[in-house]
CSV table of C-alpha atoms in Angstrom, one decimal:
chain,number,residue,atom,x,y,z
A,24,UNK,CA,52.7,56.7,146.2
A,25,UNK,CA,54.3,59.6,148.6
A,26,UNK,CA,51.8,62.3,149.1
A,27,UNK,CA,54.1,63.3,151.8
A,28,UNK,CA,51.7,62.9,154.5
A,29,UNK,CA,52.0,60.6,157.7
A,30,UNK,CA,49.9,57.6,156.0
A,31,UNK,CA,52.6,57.1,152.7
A,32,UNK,CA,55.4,58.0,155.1
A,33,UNK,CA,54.3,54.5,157.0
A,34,UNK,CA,53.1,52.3,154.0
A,35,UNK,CA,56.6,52.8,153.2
A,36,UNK,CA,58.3,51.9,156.0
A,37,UNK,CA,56.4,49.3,156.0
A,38,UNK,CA,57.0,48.0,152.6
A,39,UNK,CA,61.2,48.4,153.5
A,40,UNK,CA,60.6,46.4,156.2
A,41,UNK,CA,59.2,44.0,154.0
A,42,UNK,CA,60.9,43.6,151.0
A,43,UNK,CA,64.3,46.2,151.5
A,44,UNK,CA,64.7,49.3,150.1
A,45,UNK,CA,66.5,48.7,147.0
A,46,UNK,CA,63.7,48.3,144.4
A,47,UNK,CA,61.7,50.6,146.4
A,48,UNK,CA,60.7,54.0,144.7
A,49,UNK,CA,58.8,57.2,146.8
A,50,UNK,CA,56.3,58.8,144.0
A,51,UNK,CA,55.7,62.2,144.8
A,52,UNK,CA,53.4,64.5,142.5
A,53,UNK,CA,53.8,68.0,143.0
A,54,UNK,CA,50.5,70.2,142.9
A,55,UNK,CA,52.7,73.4,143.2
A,56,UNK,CA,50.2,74.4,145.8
A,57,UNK,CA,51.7,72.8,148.5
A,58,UNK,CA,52.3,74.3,152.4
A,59,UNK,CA,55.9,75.1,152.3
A,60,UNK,CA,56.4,72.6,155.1
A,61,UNK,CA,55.8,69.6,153.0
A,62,UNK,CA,58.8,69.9,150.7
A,63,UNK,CA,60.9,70.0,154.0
A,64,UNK,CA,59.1,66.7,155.3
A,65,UNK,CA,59.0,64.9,152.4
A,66,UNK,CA,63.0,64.9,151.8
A,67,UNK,CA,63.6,64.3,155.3
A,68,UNK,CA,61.2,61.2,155.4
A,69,UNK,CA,62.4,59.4,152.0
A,70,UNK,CA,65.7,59.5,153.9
A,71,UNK,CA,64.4,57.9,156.9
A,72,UNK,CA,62.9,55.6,154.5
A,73,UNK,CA,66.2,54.8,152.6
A,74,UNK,CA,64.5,54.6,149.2
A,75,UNK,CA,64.9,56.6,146.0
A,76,UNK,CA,62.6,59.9,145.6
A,77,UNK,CA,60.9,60.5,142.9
A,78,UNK,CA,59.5,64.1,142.0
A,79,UNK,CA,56.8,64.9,139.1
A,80,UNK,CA,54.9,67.5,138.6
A,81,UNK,CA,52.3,68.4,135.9
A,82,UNK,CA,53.3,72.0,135.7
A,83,UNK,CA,49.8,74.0,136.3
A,84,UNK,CA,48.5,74.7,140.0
A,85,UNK,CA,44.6,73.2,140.6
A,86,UNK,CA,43.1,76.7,139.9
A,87,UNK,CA,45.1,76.9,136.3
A,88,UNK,CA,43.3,73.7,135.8
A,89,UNK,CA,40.1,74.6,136.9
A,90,UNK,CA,40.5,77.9,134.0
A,91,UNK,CA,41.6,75.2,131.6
A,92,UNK,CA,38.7,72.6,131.8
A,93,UNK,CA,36.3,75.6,133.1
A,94,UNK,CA,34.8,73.7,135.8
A,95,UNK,CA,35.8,74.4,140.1
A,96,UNK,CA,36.4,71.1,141.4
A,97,UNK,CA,34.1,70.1,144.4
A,98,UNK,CA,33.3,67.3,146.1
A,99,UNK,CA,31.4,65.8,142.7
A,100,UNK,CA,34.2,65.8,141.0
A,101,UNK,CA,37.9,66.9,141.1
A,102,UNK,CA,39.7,67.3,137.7
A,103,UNK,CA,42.8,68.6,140.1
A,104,UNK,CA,42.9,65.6,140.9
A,105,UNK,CA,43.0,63.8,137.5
A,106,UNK,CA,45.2,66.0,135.8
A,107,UNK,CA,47.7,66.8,138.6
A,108,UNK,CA,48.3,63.3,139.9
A,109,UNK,CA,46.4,60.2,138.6
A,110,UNK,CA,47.5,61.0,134.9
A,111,UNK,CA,50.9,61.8,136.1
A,112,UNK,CA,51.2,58.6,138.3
A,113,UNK,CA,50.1,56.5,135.7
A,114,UNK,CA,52.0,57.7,132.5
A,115,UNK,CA,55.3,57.2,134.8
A,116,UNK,CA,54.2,54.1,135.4
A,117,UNK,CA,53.6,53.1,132.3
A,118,UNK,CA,56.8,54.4,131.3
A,119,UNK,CA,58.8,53.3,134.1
A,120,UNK,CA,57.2,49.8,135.0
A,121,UNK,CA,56.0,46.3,133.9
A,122,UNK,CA,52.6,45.9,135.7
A,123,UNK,CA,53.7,42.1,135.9
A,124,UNK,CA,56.5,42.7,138.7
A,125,UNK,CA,55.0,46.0,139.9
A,126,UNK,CA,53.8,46.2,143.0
A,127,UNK,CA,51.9,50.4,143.9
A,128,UNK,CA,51.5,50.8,147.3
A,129,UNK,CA,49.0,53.7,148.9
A,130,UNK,CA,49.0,55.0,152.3
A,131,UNK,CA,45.3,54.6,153.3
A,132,UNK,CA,44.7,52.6,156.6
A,133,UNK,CA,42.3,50.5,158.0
A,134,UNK,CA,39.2,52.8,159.0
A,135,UNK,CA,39.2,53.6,155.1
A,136,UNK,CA,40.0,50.4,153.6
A,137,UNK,CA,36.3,50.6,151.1
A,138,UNK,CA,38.1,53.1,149.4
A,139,UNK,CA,41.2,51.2,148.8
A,140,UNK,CA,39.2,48.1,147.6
A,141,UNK,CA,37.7,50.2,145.0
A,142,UNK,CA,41.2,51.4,143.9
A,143,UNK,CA,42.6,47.8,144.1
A,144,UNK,CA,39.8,46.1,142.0
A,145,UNK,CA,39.8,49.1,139.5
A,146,UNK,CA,43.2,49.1,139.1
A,147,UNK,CA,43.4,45.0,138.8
A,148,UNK,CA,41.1,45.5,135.4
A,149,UNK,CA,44.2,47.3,134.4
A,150,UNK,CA,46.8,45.2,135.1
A,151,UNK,CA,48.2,46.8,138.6
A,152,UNK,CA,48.2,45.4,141.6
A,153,UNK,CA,48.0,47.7,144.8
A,154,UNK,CA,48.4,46.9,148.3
A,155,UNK,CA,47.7,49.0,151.2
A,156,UNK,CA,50.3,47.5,154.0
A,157,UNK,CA,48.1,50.2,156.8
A,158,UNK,CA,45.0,48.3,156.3
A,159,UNK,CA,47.0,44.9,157.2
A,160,UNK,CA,47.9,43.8,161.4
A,161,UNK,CA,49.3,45.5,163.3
A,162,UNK,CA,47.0,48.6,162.6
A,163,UNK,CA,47.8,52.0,163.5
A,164,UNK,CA,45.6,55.5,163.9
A,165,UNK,CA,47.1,58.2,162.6
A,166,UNK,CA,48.1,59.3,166.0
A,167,UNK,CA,50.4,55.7,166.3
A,168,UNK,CA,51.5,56.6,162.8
A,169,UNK,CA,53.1,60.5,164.8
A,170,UNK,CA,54.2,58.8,167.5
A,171,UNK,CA,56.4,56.2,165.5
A,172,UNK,CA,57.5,59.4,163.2
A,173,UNK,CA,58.2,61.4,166.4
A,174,UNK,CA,60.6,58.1,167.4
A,175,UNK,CA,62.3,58.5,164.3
A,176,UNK,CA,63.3,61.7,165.2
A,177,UNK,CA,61.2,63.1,162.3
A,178,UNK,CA,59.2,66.4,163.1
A,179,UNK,CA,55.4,65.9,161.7
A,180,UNK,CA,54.3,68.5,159.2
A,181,UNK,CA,53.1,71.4,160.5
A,182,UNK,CA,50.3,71.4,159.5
A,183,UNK,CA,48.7,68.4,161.3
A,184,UNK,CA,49.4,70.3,164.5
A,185,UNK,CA,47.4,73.3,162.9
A,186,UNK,CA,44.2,70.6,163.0
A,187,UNK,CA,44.6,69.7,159.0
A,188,UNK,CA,43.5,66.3,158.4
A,189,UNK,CA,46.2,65.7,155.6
A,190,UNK,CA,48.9,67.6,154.4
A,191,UNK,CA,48.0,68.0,150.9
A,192,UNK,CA,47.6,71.2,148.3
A,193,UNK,CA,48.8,73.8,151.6
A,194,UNK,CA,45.6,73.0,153.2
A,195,UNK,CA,43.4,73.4,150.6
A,196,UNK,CA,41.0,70.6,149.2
A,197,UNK,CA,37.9,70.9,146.9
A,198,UNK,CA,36.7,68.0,148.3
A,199,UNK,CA,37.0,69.2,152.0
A,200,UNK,CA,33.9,69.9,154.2
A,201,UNK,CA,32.7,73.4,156.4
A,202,UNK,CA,35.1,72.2,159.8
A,203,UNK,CA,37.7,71.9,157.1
A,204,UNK,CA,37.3,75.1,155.8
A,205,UNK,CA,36.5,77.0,159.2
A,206,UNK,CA,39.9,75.6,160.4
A,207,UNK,CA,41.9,77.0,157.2
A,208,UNK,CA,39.8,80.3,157.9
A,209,UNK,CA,41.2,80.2,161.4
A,210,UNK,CA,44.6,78.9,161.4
A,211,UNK,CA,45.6,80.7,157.5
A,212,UNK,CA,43.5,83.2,156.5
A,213,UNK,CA,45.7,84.8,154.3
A,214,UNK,CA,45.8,81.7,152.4
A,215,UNK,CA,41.5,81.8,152.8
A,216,UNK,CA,41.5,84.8,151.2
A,217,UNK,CA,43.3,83.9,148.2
A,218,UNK,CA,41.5,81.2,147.5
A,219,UNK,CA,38.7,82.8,148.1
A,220,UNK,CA,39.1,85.0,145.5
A,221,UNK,CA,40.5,82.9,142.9
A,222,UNK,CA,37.5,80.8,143.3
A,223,UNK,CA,35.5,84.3,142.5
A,224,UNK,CA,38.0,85.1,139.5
A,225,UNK,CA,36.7,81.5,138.7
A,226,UNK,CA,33.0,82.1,139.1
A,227,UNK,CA,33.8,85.6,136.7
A,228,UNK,CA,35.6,83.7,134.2
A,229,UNK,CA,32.8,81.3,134.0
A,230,UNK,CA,29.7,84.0,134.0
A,231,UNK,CA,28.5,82.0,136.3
A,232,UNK,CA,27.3,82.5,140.0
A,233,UNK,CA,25.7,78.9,141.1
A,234,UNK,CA,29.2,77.8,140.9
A,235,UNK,CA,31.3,77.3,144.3
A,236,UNK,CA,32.9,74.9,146.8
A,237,UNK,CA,31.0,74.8,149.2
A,238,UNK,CA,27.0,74.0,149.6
A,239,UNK,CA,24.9,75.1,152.2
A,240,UNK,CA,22.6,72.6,153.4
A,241,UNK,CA,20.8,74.7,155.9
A,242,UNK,CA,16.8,74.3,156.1
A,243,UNK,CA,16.9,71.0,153.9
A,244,UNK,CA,17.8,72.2,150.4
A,245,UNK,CA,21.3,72.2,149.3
A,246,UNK,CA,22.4,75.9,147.3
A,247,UNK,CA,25.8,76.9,146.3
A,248,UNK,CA,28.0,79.1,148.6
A,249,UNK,CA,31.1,81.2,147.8
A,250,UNK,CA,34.2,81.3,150.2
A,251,UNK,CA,33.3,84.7,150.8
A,252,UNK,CA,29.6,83.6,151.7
A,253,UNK,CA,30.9,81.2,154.3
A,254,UNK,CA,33.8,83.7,156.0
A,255,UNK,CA,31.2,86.2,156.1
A,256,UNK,CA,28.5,83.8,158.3
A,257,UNK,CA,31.7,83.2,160.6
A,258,UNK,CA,32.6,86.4,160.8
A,259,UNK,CA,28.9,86.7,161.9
A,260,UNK,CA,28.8,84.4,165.0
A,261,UNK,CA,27.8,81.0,163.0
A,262,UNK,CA,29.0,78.2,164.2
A,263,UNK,CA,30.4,75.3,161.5
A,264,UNK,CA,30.3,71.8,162.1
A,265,UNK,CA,33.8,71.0,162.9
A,266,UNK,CA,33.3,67.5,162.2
A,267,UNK,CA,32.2,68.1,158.6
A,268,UNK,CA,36.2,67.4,157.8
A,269,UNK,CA,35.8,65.7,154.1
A,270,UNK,CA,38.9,65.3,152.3
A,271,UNK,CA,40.9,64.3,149.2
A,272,UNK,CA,41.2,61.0,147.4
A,273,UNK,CA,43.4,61.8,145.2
A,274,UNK,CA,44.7,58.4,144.2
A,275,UNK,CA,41.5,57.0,145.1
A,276,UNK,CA,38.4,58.2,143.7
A,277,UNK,CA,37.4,58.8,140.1
């Protein structure tokens, strides 16, 4: 599974220098709302990796999805997710594969390893068997995992050096949390902007107006907040906790 961010660039050199690169296949699933940057690290590390890339892609964008199942995705639930790579992954797989000598491997690491358990054992009712090689010895932070690409003469996408946690969906994730979004704000706000107003093209659509992102949990009581809500208070002085990062789990959660 190549998401084409640092953790499934090093699962996979891992599994290669495991196992070889000949039966060795890089999964990528294409949101089409992917930084720009991505496509140009992603076909430069599969050929560090020496195995054969493979490209899917549903065909909507998450907001074309969002229209489609009218619902915004948010951290409850994230049917970009679904629809744009988990039923993608899995009918190639079942077309592709015999779960009996299949082997999926994800690029979470150690300091996330509950949520790969829960993908391993769900996916073992199935038939599948996944591995994670970054939750095995030696482990590796995510700043090991630069490093190493850095030695391969590989420059990092760009926009881990912009403070992004992962470099999924151009920066964007419903799941994400207020320091992810402040950071998006500050480092793209053209790209803000316009998702700021699809998600109020969204809230239109849907004649709806207690439907956002984001939640403020000020005072005790969590309320729904719009992009614009949360630029504004910014704009205004307010100052976001930075931790509050949050993040996909695409492959992972359900």
């Amino acid at each position: 599974m190549f998401s084409g961010g640092i953790g499934s660039w090093a699962a996979a050199k891992r599994v290669v220098e495991r196992h070889g690169h000949e039966d060795v296949t890089l999964l990528f699933t294409d949101t089409l709302m992917e930084d720009e940057d991505l496509y140009r690290f992603l076909h430069e590390a599969a050929e560090n990796v020496g195995a054969e890339l493979v490209q899917l892609v549903e065909g909507r964008d998450p907001w074309e999805v969002f229209r489609d199942v009218k619902y915004i995705g948010n951290t409850r639930a994230d049917p970009c997710s679904l629809h744009l790579k988990r039923n993608v992954l899995d009918k190639w797989l079942k077309d592709n594969c015999d779960p009996a000598d299949t082997t999926c491997y994800i690029g979470i690491d150690f300091t996330e390893e509950h949520r790969f358990t829960r993908l391993r054992d769900r996916k073992a009712e199935q038939g599948w068997t996944y591995e994670a090689p970054l939750c095995e010895a030696p482990y590796m932070m995510k700043p090991d995992m630069l490093e190493w690409l850095d030695r391969e003469g590989i420059a990092a996408p760009r926009l881990y050096a912009m403070g992004f946690a992962h470099n999924n969906c151009g920066g964007m994730c419903i799941k994400a949390g207020h320091g992810h979004f402040a950071n998006l704000l500050k480092q793209m706000p053209e790209r803000y902007l316009y998702h700021e107003r699809k998600e109020e093209e969204m809230r239109q659509y849907l004649g709806r107006d207690d439907v956002t992102i984001l939640r403020d949990r000020r005072g005790g009581t969590t309320t729904p907040m719009t992009m614009k809500a949360f630029r504004e208070r910014i704009e205004a002085g307010h100052q976001p906790d930075l931790f509050d990062i949050g993040g996909c789990g695409c492959l992972v959660d359900e």
